[in-house]
Short mmCIF file of C-alpha atoms in Angstrom, two decimals:
data_model
loop_
_atom_site.label_atom_id
_atom_site.label_comp_id
_atom_site.label_asym_id
_atom_site.label_seq_id
_atom_site.Cartn_x
_atom_site.Cartn_y
_atom_site.Cartn_z
CA MET Q 1 -3.09 8.34 54.95
CA SER Q 2 -4.66 5.42 54.31
CA SER Q 3 -3.27 2.16 51.76
CA PHE Q 4 -5.49 -0.27 49.61
CA GLY Q 5 -2.81 -3.15 48.33
CA ALA Q 6 -4.10 -4.55 45.30
CA GLY Q 7 -1.18 -6.71 44.16
CA LYS Q 8 2.76 -6.10 45.48
CA THR Q 9 3.62 -3.50 42.23
CA LYS Q 10 0.39 -2.29 42.52
CA GLU Q 11 -0.20 -0.58 45.88
CA VAL Q 12 -2.00 2.59 46.32
CA ILE Q 13 -1.92 4.95 48.37
CA PHE Q 14 -3.96 8.39 49.73
CA SER Q 15 -2.36 11.12 51.81
CA MET Q 16 -5.12 13.77 53.02
CA GLU Q 17 -2.41 15.27 53.87
CA ASP Q 18 -0.77 16.18 50.75
CA GLY Q 19 -4.22 15.36 48.85
CA SER Q 20 -2.20 12.67 46.24
CA VAL Q 21 -3.28 9.70 45.59
CA LYS Q 22 0.58 7.13 44.77
CA MET Q 23 0.17 4.38 42.73
CA PHE Q 24 2.77 2.36 41.97
CA LEU Q 25 3.59 0.90 39.00
CA ARG Q 26 6.38 -1.36 37.97
CA GLY Q 27 7.87 -0.46 41.40
CA HIS Q 28 7.91 3.48 40.12
CA PRO Q 29 5.52 5.76 42.50
CA VAL Q 30 4.01 8.14 40.39
CA PRO Q 31 1.93 10.55 42.84
CA MET Q 32 -1.84 12.19 41.37
CA LEU Q 33 -2.70 15.18 43.45
CA ILE Q 34 -6.28 15.39 43.90
CA PRO Q 35 -8.47 18.47 42.94
CA ASP Q 36 -9.33 21.12 45.86
CA GLU Q 37 -12.93 20.58 45.48
CA LEU Q 38 -12.86 16.09 45.66
CA ALA Q 39 -9.58 16.78 48.23
CA PRO Q 40 -11.69 16.81 51.96
CA THR Q 41 -14.35 14.28 50.63
CA TYR Q 42 -12.17 11.64 48.72
CA SER Q 43 -12.04 8.08 49.81
CA LEU Q 44 -9.67 5.26 47.70
CA ASP Q 45 -13.28 3.03 48.80
CA THR Q 46 -15.72 5.01 46.89
CA CYS Q 47 -17.19 2.69 43.65
CA SER Q 48 -18.06 4.92 40.74
CA GLU Q 49 -19.47 4.01 37.41
CA LEU Q 50 -17.61 2.83 34.33
CA PRO Q 51 -18.22 4.97 31.93
CA SER Q 52 -21.09 4.58 29.34
CA CYS Q 53 -17.93 4.87 26.15
CA GLN Q 54 -14.52 4.12 25.94
CA LEU Q 55 -11.54 5.89 24.35
CA LYS Q 56 -9.72 3.58 21.82
CA LEU Q 57 -6.22 4.18 20.63
CA ASP Q 58 -6.05 6.60 17.43
CA TRP Q 59 -2.91 7.59 16.24
CA VAL Q 60 0.89 6.90 18.61
CA TYR Q 61 3.06 9.50 17.72
CA GLY Q 62 6.86 8.92 18.66
CA TYR Q 63 9.90 6.63 17.59
CA ARG Q 64 12.31 4.93 19.28
CA SER Q 65 15.66 4.04 17.44
CA ARG Q 66 17.83 5.93 19.85
CA ASP Q 67 18.94 2.82 21.95
CA CYS Q 68 17.58 0.60 19.23
CA ARG Q 69 19.03 -0.53 16.38
CA ALA Q 70 16.92 -2.81 13.18
CA ASN Q 71 13.95 -1.44 14.23
CA LEU Q 72 12.38 -0.30 11.23
CA TYR Q 73 10.45 -2.88 8.80
CA PHE Q 74 8.74 -2.30 5.15
CA LEU Q 75 5.77 -4.70 4.95
CA PRO Q 76 3.91 -6.21 1.78
CA THR Q 77 0.77 -4.72 3.61
CA GLY Q 78 2.20 -1.24 2.35
CA GLU Q 79 3.25 -0.03 6.44
CA ILE Q 80 5.81 0.15 7.56
CA VAL Q 81 6.00 -0.98 10.95
CA TYR Q 82 8.55 0.05 14.20
CA PHE Q 83 8.03 0.53 17.98
CA VAL Q 84 7.94 3.82 20.64
CA ALA Q 85 7.75 2.90 24.28
CA SER Q 86 5.34 0.25 24.72
CA VAL Q 87 3.37 0.17 21.36
CA ALA Q 88 4.06 -1.98 18.13
CA VAL Q 89 3.37 0.53 15.92
CA LEU Q 90 2.09 -0.84 11.35
CA TYR Q 91 2.03 2.54 9.57
CA SER Q 92 0.07 2.63 6.85
CA VAL Q 93 2.03 5.68 4.69
CA GLU Q 94 -0.05 6.27 1.77
CA GLU Q 95 -3.39 5.57 3.40
CA GLN Q 96 -2.36 7.51 6.54
CA ARG Q 97 -3.85 5.45 9.05
CA GLN Q 98 -2.01 3.15 11.70
CA ARG Q 99 -2.59 -0.26 13.83
CA HIS Q 100 -1.48 -0.88 17.04
CA TYR Q 101 -0.07 -4.04 19.32
CA LEU Q 102 -0.74 -2.85 22.82
CA GLY Q 103 0.06 -6.48 24.59
CA HIS Q 104 2.89 -4.93 26.20
CA SER Q 105 3.20 -3.69 29.76
CA ASP Q 106 6.83 -2.22 29.16
CA ASP Q 107 8.66 -0.37 26.72
CA ILE Q 108 9.91 -2.89 23.39
CA LYS Q 109 13.27 -2.61 22.20
CA CYS Q 110 13.80 -4.81 19.62
CA LEU Q 111 11.63 -6.18 16.45
CA ALA Q 112 12.07 -9.39 14.46
CA ILE Q 113 9.75 -10.14 11.55
CA HIS Q 114 9.40 -13.40 10.26
CA PRO Q 115 9.94 -14.91 6.63
CA ASP Q 116 6.59 -14.68 5.84
CA MET Q 117 6.46 -11.11 6.70
CA VAL Q 118 3.13 -11.68 8.46
CA THR Q 119 4.89 -13.24 11.73
CA ILE Q 120 6.78 -9.70 14.13
CA ALA Q 121 7.93 -10.70 16.92
CA THR Q 122 9.04 -8.30 19.86
CA GLY Q 123 11.51 -8.00 21.98
CA GLN Q 124 13.97 -11.25 19.77
CA VAL Q 125 14.98 -11.82 16.79
CA ALA Q 126 14.97 -13.95 14.23
CA GLY Q 127 17.14 -17.34 13.56
CA THR Q 128 18.57 -18.73 10.46
CA THR Q 129 19.02 -21.94 8.86
CA LYS Q 130 21.79 -24.24 7.63
CA GLU Q 131 20.88 -23.29 4.21
CA GLY Q 132 21.57 -19.43 4.83
CA LYS Q 133 18.19 -18.47 4.93
CA ASN Q 134 15.64 -17.11 7.22
CA GLY Q 135 13.89 -20.72 8.99
CA GLY Q 136 11.70 -18.91 10.89
CA ASN Q 137 11.07 -21.07 13.32
CA LEU Q 138 13.47 -20.52 16.05
CA LEU Q 139 14.14 -16.78 18.09
CA CYS Q 140 16.96 -15.59 19.53
CA ALA Q 141 17.18 -13.44 23.15
CA VAL Q 142 19.51 -11.44 24.63
CA ASP Q 143 18.46 -9.64 28.32
CA LYS Q 144 19.69 -7.31 31.02
CA SER Q 145 21.64 -9.54 33.66
CA LYS Q 146 25.05 -8.94 34.46
CA ASP Q 147 25.94 -11.75 31.43
CA HIS Q 148 24.06 -10.98 28.94
CA MET Q 149 22.28 -13.83 28.99
CA LEU Q 150 21.98 -15.26 25.10
CA SER Q 151 18.91 -17.59 24.67
CA VAL Q 152 17.28 -19.48 21.80
CA TRP Q 153 14.32 -20.25 21.53
CA ASP Q 154 11.76 -22.77 20.09
CA TRP Q 155 9.13 -19.96 19.64
CA ALA Q 156 6.11 -22.41 19.11
CA LYS Q 157 6.86 -24.40 21.77
CA GLU Q 158 7.28 -21.60 24.09
CA THR Q 159 10.65 -23.53 24.79
CA LYS Q 160 14.36 -23.10 25.17
CA VAL Q 161 16.50 -24.21 23.10
CA VAL Q 162 20.03 -23.02 24.97
CA ASP Q 163 21.38 -20.41 26.43
CA VAL Q 164 24.54 -18.92 26.76
CA LYS Q 165 27.00 -16.05 27.72
CA LYS Q 166 28.15 -13.66 25.84
CA HIS Q 167 31.93 -12.92 24.96
CA GLU Q 168 33.06 -9.17 24.79
CA LYS Q 169 33.63 -8.43 20.81
CA PRO Q 170 30.62 -9.63 19.71
CA LYS Q 171 29.16 -6.96 20.84
CA TYR Q 172 30.65 -4.46 18.21
CA VAL Q 173 29.05 -5.97 15.06
CA LEU Q 174 25.87 -3.64 15.38
CA CYS Q 175 24.39 -4.84 12.19
CA VAL Q 176 23.52 -7.68 10.08
CA THR Q 177 21.25 -8.21 6.36
CA PHE Q 178 21.04 -11.92 4.93
CA LEU Q 179 21.61 -11.40 0.80
CA GLU Q 180 19.51 -13.31 -1.48
CA GLY Q 181 21.74 -15.93 -2.71
CA GLY Q 182 22.53 -16.81 1.74
CA ASP Q 183 25.74 -14.46 2.46
CA VAL Q 184 25.70 -12.29 4.98
CA VAL Q 185 26.75 -9.23 5.46
CA THR Q 186 27.66 -7.83 8.60
CA GLY Q 187 28.19 -3.98 9.30
CA ASP Q 188 30.92 -3.08 12.76
CA SER Q 189 31.95 -0.33 15.04
CA GLY Q 190 35.13 0.45 12.97
CA GLY Q 191 33.71 1.51 10.33
CA ASN Q 192 33.51 -2.06 8.37
CA LEU Q 193 31.93 -4.78 5.90
CA TYR Q 194 32.25 -8.59 6.08
CA VAL Q 195 30.37 -10.78 3.68
CA TRP Q 196 30.42 -14.47 5.45
CA GLY Q 197 30.28 -17.18 2.42
CA LYS Q 198 27.41 -18.65 2.64
CA GLY Q 199 26.96 -21.99 4.88
CA GLY Q 200 30.41 -21.17 5.86
CA ASN Q 201 31.80 -19.40 8.86
CA HIS Q 202 34.69 -17.43 6.78
CA ILE Q 203 35.03 -13.87 5.60
CA THR Q 204 34.98 -13.81 2.04
CA GLN Q 205 34.97 -9.82 1.57
CA VAL Q 206 35.82 -7.05 3.20
CA VAL Q 207 35.43 -3.27 2.66
CA LEU Q 208 37.58 -1.49 5.19
CA GLY Q 209 36.60 1.91 6.53
CA ALA Q 210 33.56 2.41 4.69
CA HIS Q 211 31.85 4.34 6.99
CA ASP Q 212 33.51 7.01 9.07
CA GLY Q 213 33.09 4.97 12.74
CA SER Q 214 30.34 2.44 13.76
CA LEU Q 215 28.23 1.09 11.25
CA PHE Q 216 24.49 1.12 12.30
CA GLY Q 217 22.02 -0.35 9.57
CA LEU Q 218 22.96 -2.49 7.02
CA CYS Q 219 19.50 -3.09 3.86
CA ALA Q 220 19.85 -5.82 0.90
CA LEU Q 221 17.68 -4.03 -1.91
CA ARG Q 222 15.29 -6.42 -4.12
CA ASP Q 223 18.33 -5.56 -7.40
CA GLY Q 224 21.03 -6.74 -5.42
CA THR Q 225 22.71 -3.33 -3.88
CA LEU Q 226 23.45 -2.77 -0.33
CA VAL Q 227 22.51 0.68 1.55
CA SER Q 228 24.41 1.18 4.55
CA GLY Q 229 23.99 3.52 7.30
CA GLY Q 230 26.97 5.46 9.36
CA GLY Q 231 27.01 6.95 12.63
CA ARG Q 232 29.65 9.35 12.94
CA ASP Q 233 29.86 10.35 9.72
CA GLN Q 234 26.06 10.13 9.33
CA ARG Q 235 26.60 9.01 5.68
CA VAL Q 236 24.15 6.55 3.58
CA VAL Q 237 25.96 4.60 0.89
CA LEU Q 238 24.75 2.52 -1.87
CA TRP Q 239 26.97 -0.49 -2.88
CA GLY Q 240 27.30 -1.93 -5.60
CA SER Q 241 27.03 -6.05 -5.56
CA ASP Q 242 30.75 -6.41 -6.13
CA TYR Q 243 30.60 -4.15 -2.95
CA SER Q 244 31.80 -0.85 -5.13
CA LYS Q 245 30.19 2.55 -3.99
CA LEU Q 246 28.21 3.49 -6.14
CA GLN Q 247 26.43 6.20 -4.72
CA GLU Q 248 26.50 8.40 -1.19
CA MET Q 249 24.54 10.71 0.54
CA GLU Q 250 24.89 12.75 3.61
CA VAL Q 251 21.70 12.94 6.43
CA CYS Q 252 20.91 16.03 7.94
CA GLU Q 253 22.27 17.10 11.52
CA ASP Q 254 19.02 17.73 13.04
CA PHE Q 255 17.78 14.35 11.66
CA GLY Q 256 20.79 12.08 13.87
CA PRO Q 257 22.70 9.28 12.45
CA VAL Q 258 21.08 6.45 10.89
CA ARG Q 259 20.31 3.48 13.05
CA THR Q 260 18.43 1.66 10.44
CA VAL Q 261 17.53 1.74 6.78
CA ALA Q 262 14.18 -0.62 5.11
CA GLU Q 263 13.26 -0.71 1.47
CA GLY Q 264 9.89 -0.17 0.28
CA HIS Q 265 7.78 0.78 -2.97
CA GLY Q 266 10.33 0.98 -5.99
CA ASP Q 267 13.27 2.90 -5.15
CA THR Q 268 12.02 4.45 -1.76
CA LEU Q 269 14.28 4.24 1.40
CA TYR Q 270 13.00 4.26 4.81
CA MET Q 271 15.41 4.88 7.18
CA GLY Q 272 15.33 5.60 11.43
CA THR Q 273 18.26 7.62 12.90
CA THR Q 274 19.47 8.45 16.41
CA ARG Q 275 17.21 11.90 17.45
CA ASN Q 276 13.95 9.11 17.02
CA SER Q 277 13.52 10.32 13.36
CA ILE Q 278 12.16 8.03 10.50
CA LEU Q 279 12.97 9.79 7.04
CA GLN Q 280 10.96 8.45 4.19
CA GLY Q 281 13.53 9.38 0.33
CA SER Q 282 16.13 7.91 -1.55
CA ILE Q 283 19.62 8.06 -2.43
CA HIS Q 284 19.14 9.49 -5.78
CA THR Q 285 16.17 12.25 -4.53
CA GLY Q 286 16.69 13.30 -1.23
CA PHE Q 287 15.00 12.03 2.51
CA SER Q 288 12.58 13.89 4.10
CA LEU Q 289 10.74 13.77 7.29
CA LEU Q 290 8.20 11.46 7.91
CA VAL Q 291 7.70 10.28 11.64
CA GLN Q 292 9.63 13.41 14.52
CA GLY Q 293 9.12 12.27 17.88
CA HIS Q 294 11.61 13.84 21.34
CA VAL Q 295 14.18 12.14 21.90
CA GLU Q 296 14.07 11.81 25.88
CA GLU Q 297 11.21 12.03 28.19
CA LEU Q 298 8.62 13.85 27.50
CA TRP Q 299 6.92 16.83 30.35
CA GLY Q 300 4.71 18.98 29.13
CA LEU Q 301 1.12 18.39 26.53
CA PRO Q 302 -1.01 20.52 26.86
CA ALA Q 303 -4.24 21.21 23.65
CA HIS Q 304 -5.59 23.94 22.11
CA PRO Q 305 -8.98 25.49 23.37
CA SER Q 306 -10.13 25.34 20.09
CA ARG Q 307 -8.21 24.04 17.30
CA ALA Q 308 -7.04 21.04 16.31
CA GLN Q 309 -3.03 21.50 18.01
CA PHE Q 310 -1.42 20.09 20.96
CA VAL Q 311 2.29 21.56 21.98
CA THR Q 312 4.79 19.11 23.31
CA CYS Q 313 7.93 19.67 25.32
CA GLY Q 314 11.03 17.55 27.70
CA GLN Q 315 14.56 17.29 28.48
CA ASP Q 316 15.56 16.81 25.12
CA LYS Q 317 14.45 20.63 25.51
CA LEU Q 318 12.38 20.73 22.21
CA VAL Q 319 8.77 22.00 21.49
CA HIS Q 320 6.99 20.87 18.54
CA LEU Q 321 3.54 22.22 17.75
CA TRP Q 322 1.70 18.71 16.51
CA SER Q 323 -1.28 18.76 14.62
CA SER Q 324 -3.62 16.57 15.63
CA GLU Q 325 -4.81 16.30 11.93
CA THR Q 326 -2.53 15.41 10.48
CA HIS Q 327 -0.37 14.11 12.95
CA HIS Q 328 2.20 16.09 12.13
CA PRO Q 329 4.28 19.06 13.83
CA LEU Q 330 3.27 22.44 11.72
CA TRP Q 331 7.14 24.20 13.77
CA SER Q 332 9.79 23.00 16.29
CA ARG Q 333 11.80 25.52 18.24
CA ILE Q 334 15.08 25.02 20.56
CA ILE Q 335 15.09 26.39 24.38
CA GLU Q 336 17.89 27.27 25.92
CA ASP Q 337 16.81 24.59 28.98
CA PRO Q 338 14.77 21.39 29.94
CA ALA Q 339 11.18 22.10 30.07
CA ARG Q 340 9.21 20.45 31.92
CA SER Q 341 5.44 22.19 31.40
CA ALA Q 342 3.55 24.03 29.33
CA GLY Q 343 0.10 25.82 29.00
CA ASP Q 344 -2.63 28.34 27.71
CA PRO Q 345 -1.74 31.16 30.48
CA PRO Q 346 -5.63 32.39 31.11
CA VAL Q 347 -4.70 35.92 31.63
CA PHE Q 348 -3.71 36.59 28.58
CA GLY Q 349 -7.21 34.77 26.81
CA LEU Q 350 -7.82 33.17 23.48
CA GLY Q 351 -7.49 36.58 22.28
CA CYS Q 352 -3.44 36.17 22.05
CA PHE Q 353 -3.59 32.66 20.02
CA LEU Q 354 -2.29 34.36 17.14
CA SER Q 355 -1.11 31.04 16.31
CA PHE Q 356 -0.93 28.97 19.31
CA PHE Q 357 1.53 30.65 21.89
CA PHE Q 358 2.07 28.48 24.76
CA TYR Q 359 3.84 29.46 28.37
CA ILE Q 360 7.08 26.83 28.65
CA ILE Q 361 7.98 25.85 32.13
CA GLN Q 362 11.95 25.20 32.04
CA LYS Q 363 13.58 22.74 34.86
#
């Protein structure tokens, strides 16, 4: 056994007995098996020439919303912005093109858009000015320490303005949206809507029981109406400027409850759901699936030997067959147990690939 130190969190260990190399990423060991033909002569000190070509990220599949909120926005460029794993994605639905921000080294958990609709913050949420409008000069962050410290930052100067411990009650306010006139609307874990008057801390209107269960998403629309998305009831509701209910619909159970809502061109809405899906459509015409991913850890990812297709499977018991040309699933299946890997059974040969049959190794 030999080891190579490259910093406290980047130690590399080679085990001749196991025929493996173990690296530590963010403190977690990641073992990698060495091919049998290379194991007898393998050495950590061997230097290989760098490849003449480099890989470039073309497309990111999936979306994270199961444990996040307010992380889906529509930009003036015609792109929707969201994140999955450590990548921030700007996705042009019309052009079927993605741009990516790759500066993070760990999972992104939250996202905010500056009022200029150009500057995007990942990991923070925007502050407000005394006039009740979003000024964008300050950012708020809540850390994952025991006390869940809330800090306010002057992001341009990279300095902290103030910090304070969070109290228990505010955590039940699950979503917020700012109206054009300066009022603020919040939704809570009881399914209630509260309207807060401009420039003050008093409640001007209450809609009790707007949803059955937690109210996760709010979006103020350009025409003065409001859209809310519920958790347990999986409903999307359109509210008038006087907060009277205009229309409602229920989201398909396969997609899960609504986490966040964003307004696109015309009457188009984009919704993120708890099953890591992004839906596109409107309350009037219904919604269709735009982005789909896995809900839990992904373990298996084999590619078809001759077609532009691949399969993914994992802990969520879902198996997806994807087209790498359209970037959408061709079909999805639910299996009985979590899956750990998938692959082409060599004994059957290519002749048995009528559609794309893979052998799934379940946990």
